[in-house]
Amino acid sequence: SERHFERYFEDVIARDQRIEPRDWLPEAYRKTMIRQIAQHAHSEIIGMQPEGNWITRAPSLRRKAILLAKVQDEAGHGLYLYSAAETLGGDRDDLTEKLISGRQKYSSIFNYPTLSFADVGVIGWLVDGAAICNQVPLCRSSYGPYARAMIRICKEESFHQRQGYELLMTMMTGTEAQREMVQDAVNRYWWPSLMMFGPPDDDSPNTAQSMAWKIKRHTNDELRQRFVDMTVPQAEALGVTLPDPDLSWNADRGHYDFGAIDWDELKQVISGGGPCNTERVERRRAAHEDGAWVREAAAAHARKQQQRKEV
Ligand code: FAQ
């Protein structure tokens, strides 16, 4: 009976085991899991654009090869995640349709422009750094296919983060103009990176249920604090200033205090009003439409193979 399945589901969660695709699960769990996985997949795919913007203008062959590889990894993560969503019945065409018609979200961070090559380094350092901080606990998420996808993705993200830090270290030991480029990129990306963790806990409608289901293992504010604590010493080692006069060590709390985040800005960006939202979605839509012939050809090929087998 339904009650029996429900008890099994609750036991699996209580014992810290994984829910697998063939298991019964509550409709609301399926819905929130598809929402989070789809948003994550869309973020990886849209996230290719800000950095992709610099591939043709990378300052050396080495930097170009590194950047190409990183952006390709992001495509891989996106496809991997769409596959995880498919195990829950989320159809990839349908999810893409929702993305390009603005009915599904992707991370706010990718709605900011990349104005110099230092932004590539700062995205690696701060954006991938924040992504890792958020995603390492998701390796223990209750939904098996998502948790396992996170293991591989986190390994690649760690490499991306080191890549960004190394790039910034190189620029910081270069000319004064290079150091200024890095500082400018840090000034623009610091606050948006803190917003990646989502709204504050008292304004986060999904956190309580997702924690109860062990989809999320920490709240948005807990992970944001962890990221700040981890990043301040890295900024010092790099020799950049984080643009927050209120940032200071609090010995009582054993954490860094930081200034107030502009939540109106996050709301605006999430609801489509960020500096690059329209451009990002338009670009994704154009790529999808331009790729229609590839999908048609692949489907025709698959049909032909199938017919040959049947003869
Ligand atoms: N941007 O109730 P909550 C990457 C939405 S890393 C946009 O707190 P939840 C790697 C939220 O979906 C970036 N929307 O929600 C990379 C919800 O929407 P609803 C991707 C946001 O789910 C690096 C509503 O607001 N990472 O791509 C944001 O419990 C470099 C209420 O929020 C992931 O997706 C935001 N910042 O917690 C690639 C990680 N924050 O209900 C390329 C997995 C919140 O209206 C280059 N996701 N929203 O549909 C998560 O951990 C969670 O979904 C959170 C949000 C923490 C993002």
Short mmCIF file of N, CA, C and O in Angstrom, two decimals, residues 204-284:
data_model
loop_
_atom_site.label_atom_id
_atom_site.label_comp_id
_atom_site.label_asym_id
_atom_site.label_seq_id
_atom_site.Cartn_x
_atom_site.Cartn_y
_atom_site.Cartn_z
N SER A 204 14.03 31.75 2.86
CA SER A 204 14.29 30.66 1.92
C SER A 204 13.17 29.61 2.03
O SER A 204 13.18 28.77 2.92
N PRO A 205 12.20 29.68 1.12
CA PRO A 205 11.01 28.83 1.25
C PRO A 205 11.31 27.32 1.18
O PRO A 205 10.58 26.54 1.77
N ASN A 206 12.38 26.91 0.50
CA ASN A 206 12.60 25.48 0.28
C ASN A 206 13.51 24.80 1.31
O ASN A 206 13.56 23.58 1.38
N THR A 207 14.27 25.60 2.08
CA THR A 207 15.31 25.01 2.92
C THR A 207 14.78 23.98 3.93
O THR A 207 15.31 22.87 4.00
N ALA A 208 13.75 24.33 4.69
CA ALA A 208 13.30 23.44 5.78
C ALA A 208 12.94 22.05 5.23
O ALA A 208 13.44 21.04 5.73
N GLN A 209 12.12 22.00 4.18
CA GLN A 209 11.71 20.70 3.64
C GLN A 209 12.90 19.97 3.02
O GLN A 209 13.06 18.76 3.20
N SER A 210 13.77 20.70 2.31
CA SER A 210 14.91 20.04 1.68
C SER A 210 15.91 19.50 2.70
O SER A 210 16.56 18.49 2.47
N MET A 211 15.99 20.17 3.86
CA MET A 211 16.85 19.67 4.94
C MET A 211 16.22 18.41 5.55
O MET A 211 16.91 17.44 5.83
N ALA A 212 14.90 18.44 5.74
CA ALA A 212 14.21 17.29 6.33
C ALA A 212 14.38 16.06 5.42
O ALA A 212 14.55 14.95 5.90
N TRP A 213 14.36 16.26 4.12
CA TRP A 213 14.54 15.16 3.17
C TRP A 213 16.02 14.85 2.92
O TRP A 213 16.33 14.00 2.10
N LYS A 214 16.90 15.62 3.56
CA LYS A 214 18.35 15.45 3.39
C LYS A 214 18.79 15.63 1.94
O LYS A 214 19.78 15.05 1.50
N ILE A 215 18.03 16.43 1.21
CA ILE A 215 18.50 16.86 -0.12
C ILE A 215 19.61 17.88 0.12
O ILE A 215 20.70 17.78 -0.41
N LYS A 216 19.30 18.86 0.98
CA LYS A 216 20.31 19.83 1.43
C LYS A 216 20.80 19.36 2.80
O LYS A 216 20.03 18.86 3.61
N ARG A 217 22.09 19.56 3.06
CA ARG A 217 22.67 19.15 4.34
C ARG A 217 22.99 20.34 5.23
O ARG A 217 23.28 20.19 6.41
N HIS A 218 23.02 21.53 4.63
CA HIS A 218 23.27 22.76 5.39
C HIS A 218 22.37 23.84 4.83
O HIS A 218 21.96 23.77 3.68
N THR A 219 22.13 24.87 5.63
CA THR A 219 21.29 25.96 5.15
C THR A 219 22.12 26.91 4.27
O THR A 219 23.35 26.85 4.26
N ASN A 220 21.42 27.80 3.58
CA ASN A 220 22.09 28.77 2.70
C ASN A 220 23.09 29.64 3.49
O ASN A 220 24.23 29.85 3.06
N ASP A 221 22.65 30.12 4.67
CA ASP A 221 23.53 31.00 5.46
C ASP A 221 24.75 30.25 6.02
O ASP A 221 25.83 30.83 6.10
N GLU A 222 24.56 28.99 6.40
CA GLU A 222 25.70 28.22 6.91
C GLU A 222 26.79 28.08 5.84
O GLU A 222 27.98 28.25 6.10
N LEU A 223 26.36 27.78 4.62
CA LEU A 223 27.35 27.59 3.54
C LEU A 223 27.98 28.91 3.13
O LEU A 223 29.16 28.96 2.81
N ARG A 224 27.19 29.97 3.16
CA ARG A 224 27.73 31.29 2.82
C ARG A 224 28.83 31.67 3.81
O ARG A 224 29.89 32.14 3.43
N GLN A 225 28.58 31.40 5.11
CA GLN A 225 29.58 31.70 6.14
C GLN A 225 30.84 30.87 5.93
O GLN A 225 31.96 31.37 6.04
N ARG A 226 30.65 29.61 5.59
CA ARG A 226 31.80 28.72 5.36
C ARG A 226 32.65 29.26 4.20
O ARG A 226 33.87 29.25 4.26
N PHE A 227 31.97 29.75 3.18
CA PHE A 227 32.68 30.29 2.01
C PHE A 227 33.47 31.55 2.38
O PHE A 227 34.63 31.70 2.00
N VAL A 228 32.86 32.42 3.15
CA VAL A 228 33.56 33.65 3.56
C VAL A 228 34.80 33.27 4.37
O VAL A 228 35.91 33.76 4.11
N ASP A 229 34.64 32.37 5.33
CA ASP A 229 35.75 31.97 6.20
C ASP A 229 36.90 31.36 5.40
O ASP A 229 38.07 31.57 5.71
N MET A 230 36.54 30.62 4.36
CA MET A 230 37.57 29.95 3.56
C MET A 230 38.27 30.94 2.61
O MET A 230 39.45 30.81 2.29
N THR A 231 37.54 31.97 2.19
CA THR A 231 38.04 32.85 1.14
C THR A 231 38.91 33.99 1.65
O THR A 231 39.84 34.42 0.96
N VAL A 232 38.61 34.49 2.86
CA VAL A 232 39.37 35.65 3.37
C VAL A 232 40.89 35.39 3.38
O VAL A 232 41.66 36.20 2.85
N PRO A 233 41.35 34.26 3.93
CA PRO A 233 42.81 34.03 3.91
C PRO A 233 43.37 33.88 2.48
O PRO A 233 44.51 34.26 2.23
N GLN A 234 42.56 33.36 1.57
CA GLN A 234 43.02 33.24 0.18
C GLN A 234 43.20 34.63 -0.43
O GLN A 234 44.14 34.87 -1.20
N ALA A 235 42.28 35.55 -0.09
CA ALA A 235 42.38 36.92 -0.61
C ALA A 235 43.66 37.57 -0.08
O ALA A 235 44.37 38.28 -0.81
N GLU A 236 43.94 37.31 1.19
CA GLU A 236 45.16 37.87 1.79
C GLU A 236 46.39 37.33 1.08
O GLU A 236 47.32 38.08 0.75
N ALA A 237 46.41 36.03 0.82
CA ALA A 237 47.56 35.42 0.15
C ALA A 237 47.73 35.99 -1.26
O ALA A 237 48.85 36.17 -1.74
N LEU A 238 46.61 36.29 -1.91
CA LEU A 238 46.68 36.85 -3.26
C LEU A 238 47.11 38.32 -3.25
O LEU A 238 47.68 38.82 -4.22
N GLY A 239 46.76 39.00 -2.16
CA GLY A 239 47.05 40.44 -2.08
C GLY A 239 45.94 41.30 -2.66
O GLY A 239 46.18 42.42 -3.12
N VAL A 240 44.70 40.78 -2.64
CA VAL A 240 43.56 41.60 -3.07
C VAL A 240 42.71 41.98 -1.86
O VAL A 240 42.76 41.32 -0.83
N THR A 241 41.93 43.05 -2.03
CA THR A 241 41.04 43.50 -0.95
C THR A 241 39.61 43.09 -1.30
O THR A 241 39.14 43.37 -2.39
N LEU A 242 38.94 42.43 -0.35
CA LEU A 242 37.52 42.12 -0.59
C LEU A 242 36.73 43.39 -0.30
O LEU A 242 36.99 44.07 0.71
N PRO A 243 35.80 43.74 -1.19
CA PRO A 243 35.14 45.07 -1.10
C PRO A 243 34.06 45.13 -0.02
O PRO A 243 32.90 45.36 -0.31
N ASP A 244 34.45 44.91 1.23
CA ASP A 244 33.49 44.94 2.33
C ASP A 244 34.18 45.49 3.57
O ASP A 244 34.93 44.78 4.24
N PRO A 245 33.88 46.76 3.91
CA PRO A 245 34.55 47.38 5.07
C PRO A 245 34.16 46.70 6.39
O PRO A 245 34.87 46.86 7.39
N ASP A 246 33.06 45.97 6.40
CA ASP A 246 32.61 45.33 7.65
C ASP A 246 33.19 43.95 7.87
O ASP A 246 32.87 43.27 8.85
N LEU A 247 34.02 43.50 6.93
CA LEU A 247 34.58 42.15 7.04
C LEU A 247 35.63 42.13 8.16
O LEU A 247 36.63 42.83 8.08
N SER A 248 35.36 41.34 9.20
CA SER A 248 36.37 41.26 10.28
C SER A 248 36.20 39.96 11.06
O SER A 248 35.09 39.41 11.16
N TRP A 249 37.31 39.50 11.62
CA TRP A 249 37.30 38.25 12.38
C TRP A 249 36.54 38.45 13.69
O TRP A 249 36.78 39.41 14.42
N ASN A 250 35.64 37.54 13.99
CA ASN A 250 34.90 37.60 15.24
C ASN A 250 35.33 36.41 16.09
O ASN A 250 34.94 35.28 15.83
N ALA A 251 36.18 36.68 17.08
CA ALA A 251 36.78 35.59 17.86
C ALA A 251 35.72 34.84 18.67
O ALA A 251 35.83 33.63 18.86
N ASP A 252 34.67 35.55 19.10
CA ASP A 252 33.62 34.88 19.87
C ASP A 252 32.90 33.84 19.03
O ASP A 252 32.61 32.74 19.48
N ARG A 253 32.57 34.24 17.81
CA ARG A 253 31.84 33.32 16.94
C ARG A 253 32.78 32.30 16.28
O ARG A 253 32.35 31.27 15.80
N GLY A 254 34.05 32.68 16.18
CA GLY A 254 34.99 31.83 15.46
C GLY A 254 34.75 31.88 13.95
O GLY A 254 35.03 30.93 13.21
N HIS A 255 34.19 33.02 13.51
CA HIS A 255 33.90 33.21 12.08
C HIS A 255 34.17 34.66 11.70
O HIS A 255 34.24 35.52 12.58
N TYR A 256 34.24 34.93 10.39
CA TYR A 256 34.32 36.31 9.94
C TYR A 256 32.92 36.91 9.92
O TYR A 256 31.98 36.26 9.42
N ASP A 257 32.78 38.13 10.43
CA ASP A 257 31.54 38.89 10.24
C ASP A 257 31.64 39.54 8.87
O ASP A 257 32.75 39.85 8.40
N PHE A 258 30.52 39.73 8.23
CA PHE A 258 30.55 40.46 6.95
C PHE A 258 29.34 41.37 6.82
O PHE A 258 28.37 41.25 7.57
N GLY A 259 29.43 42.30 5.87
CA GLY A 259 28.42 43.34 5.72
C GLY A 259 27.11 42.82 5.14
O GLY A 259 26.98 41.66 4.75
N ALA A 260 26.12 43.72 5.09
CA ALA A 260 24.78 43.34 4.62
C ALA A 260 24.76 43.12 3.11
O ALA A 260 25.34 43.90 2.34
N ILE A 261 24.10 42.05 2.72
CA ILE A 261 23.98 41.72 1.29
C ILE A 261 22.75 42.43 0.73
O ILE A 261 21.73 42.54 1.41
N ASP A 262 22.86 42.91 -0.50
CA ASP A 262 21.75 43.60 -1.14
C ASP A 262 20.76 42.57 -1.71
O ASP A 262 20.87 42.15 -2.87
N TRP A 263 19.80 42.17 -0.88
CA TRP A 263 18.87 41.11 -1.30
C TRP A 263 17.94 41.57 -2.41
O TRP A 263 17.43 40.74 -3.17
N ASP A 264 17.73 42.89 -2.51
CA ASP A 264 16.89 43.37 -3.62
C ASP A 264 17.56 43.09 -4.95
O ASP A 264 16.91 42.75 -5.93
N GLU A 265 18.90 43.22 -4.94
CA GLU A 265 19.64 42.93 -6.18
C GLU A 265 19.45 41.47 -6.57
O GLU A 265 19.18 41.15 -7.72
N LEU A 266 19.59 40.55 -5.58
CA LEU A 266 19.42 39.12 -5.89
C LEU A 266 18.02 38.86 -6.45
O LEU A 266 17.86 38.19 -7.47
N LYS A 267 17.01 39.44 -5.80
CA LYS A 267 15.62 39.23 -6.26
C LYS A 267 15.46 39.71 -7.69
O LYS A 267 14.85 39.03 -8.53
N GLN A 268 16.04 40.86 -7.96
CA GLN A 268 15.91 41.44 -9.30
C GLN A 268 16.58 40.54 -10.35
O GLN A 268 16.03 40.29 -11.42
N VAL A 269 17.79 40.05 -10.02
CA VAL A 269 18.52 39.22 -10.98
C VAL A 269 17.79 37.88 -11.19
O VAL A 269 17.65 37.41 -12.33
N ILE A 270 17.30 37.29 -10.09
CA ILE A 270 16.59 36.01 -10.21
C ILE A 270 15.32 36.15 -11.03
O ILE A 270 14.94 35.26 -11.77
N SER A 271 14.69 37.32 -10.93
CA SER A 271 13.43 37.48 -11.67
C SER A 271 13.65 38.01 -13.09
O SER A 271 12.72 38.47 -13.75
N GLY A 272 14.89 37.95 -13.56
CA GLY A 272 15.15 38.26 -14.98
C GLY A 272 15.67 39.67 -15.24
O GLY A 272 15.91 40.04 -16.39
N GLY A 273 15.88 40.46 -14.18
CA GLY A 273 16.28 41.85 -14.37
C GLY A 273 17.75 42.13 -14.15
O GLY A 273 18.14 43.27 -13.91
N GLY A 274 18.61 41.11 -14.24
CA GLY A 274 20.05 41.33 -14.07
C GLY A 274 20.66 41.94 -15.33
O GLY A 274 20.00 42.00 -16.37
N PRO A 275 21.92 42.37 -15.25
CA PRO A 275 22.54 43.04 -16.39
C PRO A 275 22.58 42.20 -17.69
O PRO A 275 22.49 42.77 -18.77
N CYS A 276 22.68 40.89 -17.59
CA CYS A 276 22.83 40.08 -18.82
C CYS A 276 21.75 39.01 -19.01
O CYS A 276 21.90 38.16 -19.89
N ASN A 277 20.67 39.03 -18.23
CA ASN A 277 19.68 37.94 -18.34
C ASN A 277 19.19 37.74 -19.77
O ASN A 277 19.17 36.62 -20.28
N THR A 278 18.76 38.83 -20.40
CA THR A 278 18.15 38.72 -21.72
C THR A 278 19.15 38.14 -22.72
O THR A 278 18.84 37.20 -23.44
N GLU A 279 20.35 38.70 -22.69
CA GLU A 279 21.42 38.24 -23.58
C GLU A 279 21.71 36.74 -23.40
O GLU A 279 21.84 36.00 -24.37
N ARG A 280 21.81 36.30 -22.14
CA ARG A 280 22.15 34.89 -21.87
C ARG A 280 21.07 33.95 -22.41
O ARG A 280 21.36 32.94 -23.04
N VAL A 281 19.82 34.27 -22.12
CA VAL A 281 18.73 33.38 -22.53
C VAL A 281 18.56 33.42 -24.05
O VAL A 281 18.35 32.37 -24.69
N GLU A 282 18.69 34.60 -24.64
CA GLU A 282 18.59 34.72 -26.10
C GLU A 282 19.65 33.86 -26.79
O GLU A 282 19.39 33.19 -27.79
N ARG A 283 20.86 33.93 -26.26
CA ARG A 283 21.98 33.18 -26.83
C ARG A 283 21.71 31.68 -26.73
O ARG A 283 21.97 30.93 -27.66
N ARG A 284 21.18 31.26 -25.60
CA ARG A 284 20.87 29.84 -25.39
C ARG A 284 19.77 29.40 -26.35
O ARG A 284 19.82 28.32 -26.93
#
